[in-house]
Coordinates of C-alpha atoms in Angstrom, one line a residue:
Chain A
M1 CA 144.3 199.3 119.8
I2 CA 143.9 201.5 123.0
Y3 CA 145.7 204.8 122.5
D4 CA 147.3 206.6 125.3
V5 CA 145.8 210.0 124.4
A6 CA 143.1 211.1 122.0
I7 CA 143.3 214.8 121.0
I8 CA 140.2 216.4 119.7
G9 CA 140.7 219.6 117.6
T10 CA 143.5 220.9 115.4
G11 CA 143.6 224.5 116.5
P12 CA 146.7 225.9 118.3
A13 CA 145.8 224.2 121.6
G14 CA 145.4 220.8 119.8
L15 CA 148.6 221.2 118.0
S16 CA 150.5 222.1 121.1
A17 CA 149.0 219.2 122.9
A18 CA 149.7 216.7 120.1
M19 CA 153.3 217.7 119.7
N20 CA 154.0 217.2 123.4
V21 CA 152.3 213.9 123.6
K22 CA 154.3 212.6 120.7
I23 CA 157.6 214.0 122.0
L24 CA 156.8 212.4 125.4
G25 CA 156.6 209.1 123.6
K26 CA 152.9 208.3 124.1
S27 CA 150.6 206.8 121.5
Y28 CA 148.0 209.2 120.2
V29 CA 145.1 209.7 117.8
W30 CA 144.4 213.2 116.7
F31 CA 141.1 214.3 115.2
G32 CA 140.5 217.4 113.1
S33 CA 141.4 219.1 109.9
Q34 CA 144.6 218.7 107.8
N35 CA 144.4 222.4 107.4
L36 CA 144.6 222.8 111.2
S37 CA 142.7 226.0 111.9
D38 CA 140.4 227.9 109.6
K39 CA 140.0 230.5 112.4
V40 CA 143.8 231.2 112.6
S41 CA 144.2 231.3 108.8
K42 CA 141.5 233.9 108.5
A43 CA 142.9 236.2 111.1
E44 CA 144.2 239.4 109.5
L45 CA 147.2 240.2 111.6
I46 CA 148.6 238.8 114.8
S47 CA 151.2 240.9 116.8
N48 CA 151.3 239.1 120.1
Y49 CA 152.4 235.5 119.4
P50 CA 155.9 235.8 121.0
G51 CA 158.8 235.0 118.6
V52 CA 157.2 235.2 115.3
G53 CA 156.8 239.0 114.9
K54 CA 153.8 240.6 113.2
I55 CA 152.3 237.9 111.1
T56 CA 149.2 237.2 109.1
G57 CA 146.9 234.4 110.3
K58 CA 147.5 232.6 107.0
D59 CA 151.3 232.6 107.6
L60 CA 151.0 231.5 111.2
N61 CA 148.7 228.6 110.3
E62 CA 151.2 227.6 107.6
A63 CA 154.0 227.8 110.2
F64 CA 151.9 225.6 112.4
K65 CA 151.5 223.1 109.5
R66 CA 155.2 223.1 108.8
H67 CA 155.9 222.3 112.5
K68 CA 153.3 219.5 112.5
D69 CA 154.9 218.0 109.4
E70 CA 158.5 218.4 110.8
L71 CA 157.4 216.3 113.8
G72 CA 155.5 213.8 111.7
L73 CA 152.2 214.3 113.4
E74 CA 149.2 212.6 111.8
I75 CA 145.6 213.7 111.8
I76 CA 142.4 211.8 111.3
E77 CA 139.9 214.0 109.4
Q78 CA 136.8 212.9 111.1
M79 CA 134.3 214.8 113.2
V80 CA 134.1 213.3 116.7
N81 CA 130.4 212.9 117.5
Q82 CA 130.4 211.4 120.9
I83 CA 132.7 210.3 123.8
M84 CA 131.6 207.6 126.2
P85 CA 133.2 206.7 129.5
M86 CA 134.0 203.0 129.6
G87 CA 135.4 202.5 133.0
K88 CA 139.2 202.9 132.7
T89 CA 139.1 204.1 129.1
Y90 CA 137.0 206.3 126.9
A91 CA 135.2 205.3 123.6
I92 CA 135.3 207.9 120.9
M93 CA 132.9 207.8 118.0
A94 CA 134.4 209.6 115.0
G95 CA 132.4 209.4 111.8
S96 CA 131.2 205.9 111.8
E97 CA 134.3 204.5 113.5
Y98 CA 135.1 203.8 117.2
F99 CA 138.4 204.5 118.9
E100 CA 139.5 203.9 122.4
A101 CA 141.8 205.9 124.5
K102 CA 143.0 206.1 128.2
S103 CA 142.9 209.8 128.2
I104 CA 141.5 212.6 126.1
I105 CA 142.5 216.2 125.6
L106 CA 139.6 218.4 124.4
T107 CA 140.6 221.4 122.3
T108 CA 137.2 222.0 120.6
G109 CA 137.3 225.8 120.5
I110 CA 134.2 227.7 121.2
A111 CA 131.0 226.6 119.6
T112 CA 129.9 229.6 117.5
I113 CA 126.7 228.0 116.4
G114 CA 123.9 227.6 118.9
T115 CA 122.0 224.4 119.0
L116 CA 118.2 224.5 118.6
P117 CA 115.9 224.3 121.5
N118 CA 115.2 220.5 122.2
E119 CA 118.0 219.4 120.1
T120 CA 120.2 217.9 122.7
S121 CA 117.4 216.0 124.4
L122 CA 116.4 214.4 121.0
V123 CA 119.7 213.0 120.1
G124 CA 119.1 209.5 119.0
K125 CA 115.5 210.2 118.8
G126 CA 115.5 211.7 115.4
I127 CA 118.4 214.1 115.8
S128 CA 121.7 212.8 114.4
Y129 CA 125.2 214.3 113.9
C130 CA 126.5 211.6 111.6
A131 CA 125.3 210.9 108.1
T132 CA 127.2 207.7 107.6
C133 CA 126.1 206.3 111.0
D134 CA 122.4 207.0 110.8
G135 CA 121.7 207.6 107.2
E136 CA 120.3 204.1 106.5
I137 CA 117.7 204.6 109.1
Y138 CA 116.1 207.3 106.9
K139 CA 116.0 205.3 103.6
D140 CA 112.9 206.5 101.6
R141 CA 111.9 208.8 104.4
T142 CA 111.7 212.6 105.0
I143 CA 114.5 214.4 106.7
A144 CA 115.8 217.9 107.3
I145 CA 119.4 218.8 107.2
I146 CA 121.1 221.8 108.9
C147 CA 124.6 222.3 107.5
N148 CA 127.1 225.0 108.4
A149 CA 130.1 224.3 106.2
K150 CA 130.5 223.6 102.4
R151 CA 132.8 220.7 103.2
F152 CA 129.9 218.6 104.4
E153 CA 128.1 218.8 101.1
H154 CA 129.2 215.2 100.2
E155 CA 127.4 214.0 103.4
V156 CA 124.3 215.9 102.3
K157 CA 124.5 214.1 98.9
Y158 CA 124.9 210.8 100.6
L159 CA 121.7 211.4 102.7
A160 CA 119.8 212.8 99.6
D161 CA 120.7 209.6 97.7
L162 CA 119.0 207.6 100.5
A163 CA 116.1 209.8 101.6
K164 CA 112.8 210.5 99.8
I165 CA 112.7 214.2 100.6
V166 CA 115.4 216.5 102.1
Y167 CA 114.6 220.0 103.4
Y168 CA 117.9 221.6 103.3
D169 CA 118.9 224.6 105.5
P170 CA 122.5 225.6 104.5
I171 CA 124.2 228.1 106.9
Y172 CA 127.1 228.9 104.6
K173 CA 127.8 230.8 101.4
D174 CA 128.3 229.3 97.9
V175 CA 125.9 226.5 98.2
T176 CA 126.5 224.3 95.0
I177 CA 124.8 221.1 95.9
T178 CA 121.7 220.2 93.9
H179 CA 119.7 217.0 93.9
D180 CA 116.3 215.8 92.6
N181 CA 114.9 215.6 96.1
I182 CA 116.6 218.4 97.9
E183 CA 114.3 221.3 98.7
R184 CA 116.2 224.3 99.8
L185 CA 114.5 226.2 102.6
N186 CA 114.2 229.9 102.2
S187 CA 113.9 230.6 105.9
R188 CA 116.0 229.3 108.7
I189 CA 114.9 226.3 110.9
V190 CA 114.1 227.7 114.4
K191 CA 112.1 225.0 116.1
I192 CA 112.0 221.2 116.3
E193 CA 108.5 219.8 116.7
E194 CA 108.3 216.6 118.8
E195 CA 105.8 213.9 119.7
N196 CA 106.3 211.3 122.3
S197 CA 109.9 212.4 122.7
R198 CA 110.7 211.9 119.1
V199 CA 111.3 214.3 116.3
K200 CA 108.1 215.0 114.3
G201 CA 108.8 218.1 112.3
I202 CA 110.5 221.5 111.8
T203 CA 109.2 225.0 112.0
L204 CA 110.9 227.9 110.0
R205 CA 111.3 231.5 111.0
S206 CA 108.7 232.3 108.3
G207 CA 106.2 230.2 110.3
E208 CA 105.9 227.3 107.8
S209 CA 106.1 223.9 109.1
Y210 CA 107.1 220.5 107.7
Q211 CA 106.7 217.0 108.9
V212 CA 110.1 215.1 109.0
D213 CA 111.2 211.7 110.4
G214 CA 114.7 212.9 111.3
I215 CA 117.0 216.0 111.4
F216 CA 120.7 215.8 110.6
C217 CA 122.9 218.6 112.0
L218 CA 126.2 218.8 110.1
R219 CA 128.2 221.4 111.9
D220 CA 131.7 222.4 112.5
G221 CA 132.1 221.9 116.2
I222 CA 129.6 220.1 118.3
S223 CA 128.1 221.3 121.5
L224 CA 129.9 220.0 124.5
G225 CA 126.7 218.8 126.1
T226 CA 126.2 216.5 123.2
L227 CA 129.8 215.4 122.9
L228 CA 130.3 214.4 126.5
P229 CA 127.2 215.2 128.7
Q230 CA 128.9 214.2 131.9
L231 CA 131.4 217.1 131.7
E232 CA 131.0 220.0 134.1
L233 CA 130.8 223.4 132.6
E234 CA 131.2 226.9 134.0
N235 CA 129.9 230.0 132.1
N236 CA 129.5 227.8 129.0
H237 CA 133.1 226.8 129.0
I238 CA 134.7 223.5 130.1
K239 CA 135.6 223.8 133.8
V240 CA 139.3 223.2 134.4
N241 CA 141.9 223.7 137.1
R242 CA 145.5 225.0 136.6
Q243 CA 146.6 221.5 135.4
M244 CA 143.9 221.7 132.8
E245 CA 142.0 218.7 134.4
T246 CA 138.3 218.7 133.8
S247 CA 135.7 217.3 136.2
L248 CA 136.3 213.8 134.6
K249 CA 139.3 211.7 135.4
G250 CA 141.6 211.3 132.4
I251 CA 139.9 214.1 130.5
F252 CA 141.8 217.4 130.0
A253 CA 140.9 220.6 128.0
A254 CA 142.8 223.5 126.5
G255 CA 142.2 226.6 124.4
D256 CA 139.2 228.7 123.8
C257 CA 136.9 225.9 125.0
T258 CA 138.2 226.5 128.6
G259 CA 137.4 230.3 128.6
R260 CA 138.8 233.7 128.0
P261 CA 141.1 235.4 126.8
Y262 CA 140.6 233.8 123.4
Q263 CA 144.2 234.0 122.4
Y264 CA 146.5 231.8 120.4
T265 CA 149.3 232.2 122.9
K266 CA 147.0 231.1 125.7
A267 CA 145.8 228.2 123.7
V268 CA 149.3 226.8 123.0
G269 CA 150.2 227.3 126.6
E270 CA 147.3 225.4 127.9
G271 CA 147.8 222.6 125.2
N272 CA 151.3 222.1 126.5
I273 CA 150.1 221.9 130.2
A274 CA 147.2 219.5 129.2
A275 CA 149.7 217.2 127.5
H276 CA 152.0 217.1 130.5
S277 CA 149.1 216.5 132.8
A278 CA 147.8 213.6 130.5
V279 CA 151.2 212.0 130.6
E280 CA 151.4 212.3 134.4
Y281 CA 148.0 210.8 134.6
L282 CA 149.0 207.9 132.4
S283 CA 151.9 207.1 134.7
S284 CA 149.5 207.0 137.6
L285 CA 147.6 204.2 135.8
D286 CA 150.6 201.9 135.6
Chain B
M1 CA 154.9 258.9 137.2
I2 CA 152.6 256.0 138.3
Y3 CA 152.8 253.2 135.7
D4 CA 149.7 251.1 134.9
V5 CA 151.8 247.9 134.9
A6 CA 155.2 246.9 136.1
I7 CA 156.6 243.7 134.6
I8 CA 159.4 241.9 136.5
G9 CA 161.4 239.5 134.4
T10 CA 162.3 239.2 130.7
G11 CA 161.9 235.5 130.1
P12 CA 159.2 234.2 127.8
A13 CA 156.4 235.0 130.3
G14 CA 157.6 238.5 130.8
L15 CA 158.0 239.2 127.1
S16 CA 154.5 237.8 126.4
A17 CA 153.0 239.9 129.2
A18 CA 154.9 243.1 128.2
M19 CA 153.8 242.9 124.5
N20 CA 150.2 242.5 125.5
V21 CA 150.2 245.3 128.0
K22 CA 151.7 247.6 125.3
I23 CA 149.3 246.5 122.6
L24 CA 146.4 247.0 125.0
G25 CA 147.6 250.6 125.4
K26 CA 148.7 250.7 129.0
S27 CA 151.8 252.5 130.4
Y28 CA 154.4 250.0 131.6
V29 CA 157.8 249.7 133.1
W30 CA 159.7 246.4 132.4
F31 CA 162.6 245.1 134.4
G32 CA 165.1 242.6 133.4
S33 CA 167.9 241.9 130.8
Q34 CA 168.2 243.4 127.3
N35 CA 169.3 239.9 126.4
L36 CA 165.9 238.6 127.6
S37 CA 166.5 235.1 128.8
D38 CA 169.9 233.4 129.5
K39 CA 168.0 230.2 130.1
V40 CA 166.3 230.2 126.8
S41 CA 169.4 231.1 124.9
K42 CA 171.3 228.2 126.6
A43 CA 168.7 225.5 125.7
E44 CA 170.2 223.2 123.2
L45 CA 167.1 222.3 121.1
I46 CA 163.5 223.1 121.5
S47 CA 161.0 221.1 119.5
N48 CA 157.7 222.0 121.1
Y49 CA 157.2 225.8 120.7
P50 CA 154.4 225.7 118.2
G51 CA 155.0 227.4 114.9
V52 CA 158.8 227.8 114.9
G53 CA 159.8 224.2 114.3
K54 CA 162.9 222.6 115.8
I55 CA 165.0 225.5 117.0
T56 CA 168.0 226.2 119.2
G57 CA 167.5 228.2 122.3
K58 CA 169.9 230.8 121.0
D59 CA 167.8 231.3 117.8
L60 CA 164.5 231.3 119.8
N61 CA 165.9 234.0 122.1
E62 CA 167.0 236.0 119.1
A63 CA 163.5 235.7 117.6
F64 CA 162.0 237.0 120.9
K65 CA 164.4 239.9 120.8
R66 CA 163.5 240.8 117.2
H67 CA 159.8 240.7 118.2
K68 CA 160.4 242.9 121.2
D69 CA 162.2 245.4 119.0
E70 CA 159.5 245.3 116.3
L71 CA 157.0 246.3 119.0
G72 CA 159.3 248.9 120.4
L73 CA 159.3 247.5 123.9
E74 CA 161.8 248.9 126.3
I75 CA 163.5 247.3 129.3
I76 CA 165.2 248.8 132.3
E77 CA 168.3 246.7 133.2
Q78 CA 167.9 246.8 137.0
M79 CA 167.4 244.0 139.5
V80 CA 164.3 244.4 141.5
N81 CA 165.1 244.0 145.1
Q82 CA 161.8 244.7 146.8
I83 CA 158.2 245.4 146.3
M84 CA 156.1 247.2 148.9
P85 CA 152.3 247.6 149.0
M86 CA 151.4 251.3 149.3
G87 CA 147.6 251.2 149.6
K88 CA 146.4 251.5 146.0
T89 CA 149.7 251.2 144.3
Y90 CA 153.0 249.3 144.7
A91 CA 156.4 250.7 145.2
I92 CA 159.2 248.9 143.4
M93 CA 162.8 249.2 144.4
A94 CA 165.0 248.4 141.4
G95 CA 168.8 249.0 141.9
S96 CA 168.8 252.2 143.9
E97 CA 165.7 253.7 142.2
Y98 CA 162.1 253.7 143.2
F99 CA 159.2 253.1 140.7
E100 CA 155.5 253.1 141.3
A101 CA 152.8 251.1 139.6
K102 CA 149.1 250.2 139.9
S103 CA 149.7 246.6 139.1
I104 CA 152.6 244.2 138.8
I105 CA 153.2 241.1 136.7
L106 CA 155.8 238.8 138.3
T107 CA 157.7 236.6 135.8
T108 CA 160.7 235.8 137.9
G109 CA 161.4 232.3 136.9
I110 CA 162.7 229.7 139.3
A111 CA 166.0 229.7 141.1
T112 CA 167.3 226.1 141.3
I113 CA 168.3 225.0 144.7
G114 CA 171.2 222.8 145.7
T115 CA 173.1 223.3 142.6
L116 CA 176.4 221.5 142.1
P117 CA 179.6 223.4 141.6
N118 CA 180.1 224.2 137.9
E119 CA 176.4 223.3 137.2
T120 CA 175.2 226.7 136.3
S121 CA 178.1 227.5 133.9
L122 CA 177.5 224.2 132.1
V123 CA 173.8 224.7 131.4
G124 CA 173.4 223.9 127.6
K125 CA 176.9 222.3 127.6
G126 CA 175.7 219.0 129.0
I127 CA 173.5 220.2 131.9
S128 CA 169.8 220.2 131.3
Y129 CA 166.7 220.9 133.4
C130 CA 164.1 219.7 130.9
A131 CA 163.8 216.0 129.9
T132 CA 161.3 216.7 127.1
C133 CA 163.4 219.6 125.7
D134 CA 166.8 218.0 125.5
G135 CA 166.1 214.2 125.9
E136 CA 166.4 213.5 122.1
I137 CA 170.0 214.9 122.1
Y138 CA 171.1 212.0 124.4
K139 CA 169.5 209.1 122.4
D140 CA 171.8 206.0 122.8
R141 CA 174.2 208.0 124.9
T142 CA 175.2 207.9 128.5
I143 CA 173.6 210.2 131.0
A144 CA 173.3 210.9 134.7
I145 CA 170.1 212.0 136.3
I146 CA 169.8 213.9 139.6
C147 CA 166.2 213.8 140.8
N148 CA 164.7 215.2 144.0
A149 CA 161.1 214.2 143.7
K150 CA 159.2 210.9 143.0
R151 CA 156.8 212.7 140.7
F152 CA 159.5 213.2 138.1
E153 CA 159.9 209.5 137.8
H154 CA 158.0 209.5 134.5
E155 CA 160.5 211.9 133.1
V156 CA 163.3 209.6 134.3
K157 CA 161.6 206.7 132.4
Y158 CA 161.3 208.9 129.3
L159 CA 165.0 209.5 129.4
A160 CA 165.9 205.9 130.2
D161 CA 163.9 204.9 127.1
L162 CA 166.1 207.1 125.0
A163 CA 169.5 206.8 126.5
K164 CA 171.9 203.8 126.5
I165 CA 173.0 204.0 130.1
V166 CA 171.5 206.1 133.0
Y167 CA 173.3 206.7 136.2
Y168 CA 170.6 207.6 138.6
D169 CA 170.9 209.7 141.7
P170 CA 167.5 209.9 143.4
I171 CA 167.4 212.4 146.3
Y172 CA 164.0 211.1 147.6
K173 CA 162.4 208.2 149.4
D174 CA 160.4 205.4 147.9
V175 CA 162.2 205.1 144.6
T176 CA 160.2 202.6 142.6
I177 CA 161.4 203.2 139.0
T178 CA 163.4 200.3 137.5
H179 CA 164.5 200.0 134.0
D180 CA 167.0 197.7 132.1
N181 CA 169.6 200.5 131.6
I182 CA 169.1 202.5 134.9
E183 CA 172.0 202.0 137.2
R184 CA 171.2 203.4 140.6
L185 CA 174.2 205.0 142.3
N186 CA 174.8 204.1 145.9
S187 CA 176.6 207.4 146.6
R188 CA 175.6 210.9 145.9
I189 CA 177.0 212.9 142.8
V190 CA 179.2 215.6 144.3
K191 CA 181.2 216.9 141.3
I192 CA 180.7 217.5 137.7
E193 CA 183.8 216.7 135.5
E194 CA 184.3 218.9 132.5
E195 CA 186.5 219.1 129.5
N196 CA 186.6 222.1 127.1
S197 CA 183.7 223.6 128.9
R198 CA 181.4 220.6 128.4
V199 CA 180.2 217.9 130.8
K200 CA 182.5 214.9 130.6
G201 CA 181.7 212.8 133.7
I202 CA 180.5 212.7 137.3
T203 CA 182.3 212.0 140.5
L204 CA 180.6 210.4 143.5
R205 CA 181.1 211.0 147.3
S206 CA 182.5 207.5 147.3
G207 CA 185.3 208.6 145.0
E208 CA 184.1 206.6 142.0
S209 CA 183.8 208.4 138.6
Y210 CA 181.8 207.8 135.5
Q211 CA 182.0 209.2 132.0
V212 CA 178.6 210.8 130.9
D213 CA 177.6 212.8 127.9
G214 CA 175.0 214.8 129.8
I215 CA 173.4 215.4 133.2
F216 CA 169.7 216.0 133.8
C217 CA 168.8 217.8 137.0
L218 CA 165.1 217.2 137.8
R219 CA 164.4 219.3 140.9
D220 CA 161.6 221.2 142.5
G221 CA 162.6 224.8 142.3
I222 CA 162.3 227.5 144.8
S223 CA 160.3 230.7 144.1
L224 CA 161.7 234.2 144.1
G225 CA 158.3 235.3 145.5
T226 CA 160.3 236.1 148.6
L227 CA 160.8 239.5 147.2
L228 CA 157.3 240.2 148.3
P229 CA 156.9 238.5 151.6
Q230 CA 153.2 239.0 151.7
L231 CA 152.7 236.8 148.7
E232 CA 151.1 233.5 149.2
L233 CA 153.1 230.5 148.1
E234 CA 152.2 227.0 147.2
N235 CA 154.8 224.2 147.0
N236 CA 157.5 226.9 146.7
H237 CA 155.8 228.5 143.8
I238 CA 153.6 231.7 143.6
K239 CA 150.0 230.6 144.2
V240 CA 147.8 231.8 141.3
N241 CA 144.4 231.0 139.9
R242 CA 143.4 230.4 136.3
Q243 CA 143.4 234.2 135.7
M244 CA 147.0 234.4 137.0
E245 CA 145.9 236.5 140.1
T246 CA 148.1 236.0 143.1
S247 CA 146.8 236.4 146.7
L248 CA 147.5 240.1 146.5
K249 CA 145.1 242.5 144.6
G250 CA 146.7 244.0 141.5
I251 CA 149.7 241.4 141.6
F252 CA 149.7 238.8 138.8
A253 CA 152.3 236.1 138.1
A254 CA 153.2 233.9 135.0
G255 CA 155.8 231.4 133.9
D256 CA 158.0 229.1 135.9
C257 CA 157.5 231.0 139.1
T258 CA 153.9 229.7 139.2
G259 CA 154.8 226.0 138.9
R260 CA 155.3 223.1 136.5
P261 CA 155.6 222.3 133.8
Y262 CA 158.6 224.5 133.2
Q263 CA 157.9 225.1 129.5
Y264 CA 158.3 228.1 127.3
T265 CA 155.0 227.6 125.7
K266 CA 153.3 227.5 129.1
A267 CA 155.2 230.6 130.1
V268 CA 154.0 232.7 127.0
G269 CA 150.5 231.5 127.5
E270 CA 150.4 232.6 131.1
G271 CA 152.1 236.0 130.4
N272 CA 149.3 236.6 127.8
I273 CA 146.6 235.8 130.4
A274 CA 148.3 237.9 133.2
A275 CA 148.4 240.9 130.9
H276 CA 144.8 240.6 130.1
S277 CA 143.9 240.1 133.7
A278 CA 146.0 243.2 134.7
V279 CA 144.2 245.3 132.1
E280 CA 140.8 244.1 133.4
Y281 CA 142.0 244.9 136.9
L282 CA 143.0 248.4 135.8
S283 CA 139.6 249.1 134.4
S284 CA 138.0 248.1 137.7
L285 CA 140.0 250.9 139.4
D286 CA 138.6 253.6 137.2

């Protein structure tokens, strides 16, 4: 199936985009978390989202979830790893599955975690963002895993079951995963060693080095340069015009990923515009 | 007194702007109606304002009023007739009084042009300006559509997919839309028939009449930016950039007056951005 619109991200901008795409009668596929936005739900108090009064982030996120349910919006809980232009459509790789859509609305938020030097250029050459896609390649080999959210621990386990040795760099609290062959690092990975344009090892802040065959980066949010390298950026944000069109035909963006102010109200406004622009774009294809 | 910010208009964009200006600690003067927005309060049903669920316009406008009161925002109920640049500040003539402000946020909405007799009084009683807001109400029912620009044809199609019969009055050239249930009128709609203050039918210049349950008016609006003749317009709307800056230093705009889509969610998003931009502008004056 070729979807009319793929929406990537379930924060306020993604929600606003998804609801309008559905109301406008287009087919859609929406990637993100059933819990919508961790960031919203952790906000202490929001005073300036017009119409809801002073509200905690938790309550606002719950209100967003109720609204999503009321409209019957469905979410696929998969990380989108890559988007590839395919002529008139785009291929979207989410987890180990492929999806295809005529247009895309990016609501990926801001990447709070920086990528490592060299990381982007070594994707597919030892750097992977997808355990289920590339795990098999590292059967009985030595790997490193950088992980920034507890909810990816099952992917860590999946990789540890395959690999011989796993050097583990968890960037979150409450690490509970243990495994025969997981060696938890006591210093952060700061450098990727390479040889002939392939990953060869890691160096820690402590100065120690280890040889590895591959590195898995399991992070919330993915750097835009990795997701869709063709996309034009401006001050580290996705460059858009007033219609929320990016530099690529059929790709729209909304919310924090398009720049400041980082505000929920701005995000929903832009999501709304992006959805309307996407639908107008679709009608131009007919 | 010289105010930091003057906000003109009390629709969703104006409310969003005013609350942010106040929260950001700036002095303000806000012109409009204590009732906020007649247009919002007359909308039959709104499904796409994230977080509030499906809601009547009346209830959404009441929610806006409660939020305004919770933040202690004050409104001056005067029509602004003219704005004059005075070097580093602007003079605002409201009713017969003068005010002075360092910056201005225009949220003046759109004035619809070429309205039919009775049209304005029947808004929310069968007259709608928004296909995506009110379309669902007319599922399997009979409607008329007046449309003055080809680029709204996708909204016509959206309505035709929902409705049983569509009487179509296109006021533009190159009509290409066709649909099983669209009946193109060969004479212009000149009169709205009503019964008990609700739309009941249309009468054409030719004298023919049709019963309809609702009438959608899809028109390019005209901007009220004429209140400040120096302001640059674009397609009858106030020209703004992504920061909601107009062509005049210190003057910002948000909401329907800056262009389509005419959506409450877009309006509050732009009001938020305009307030942040105005506050940034003020700090550049210090």
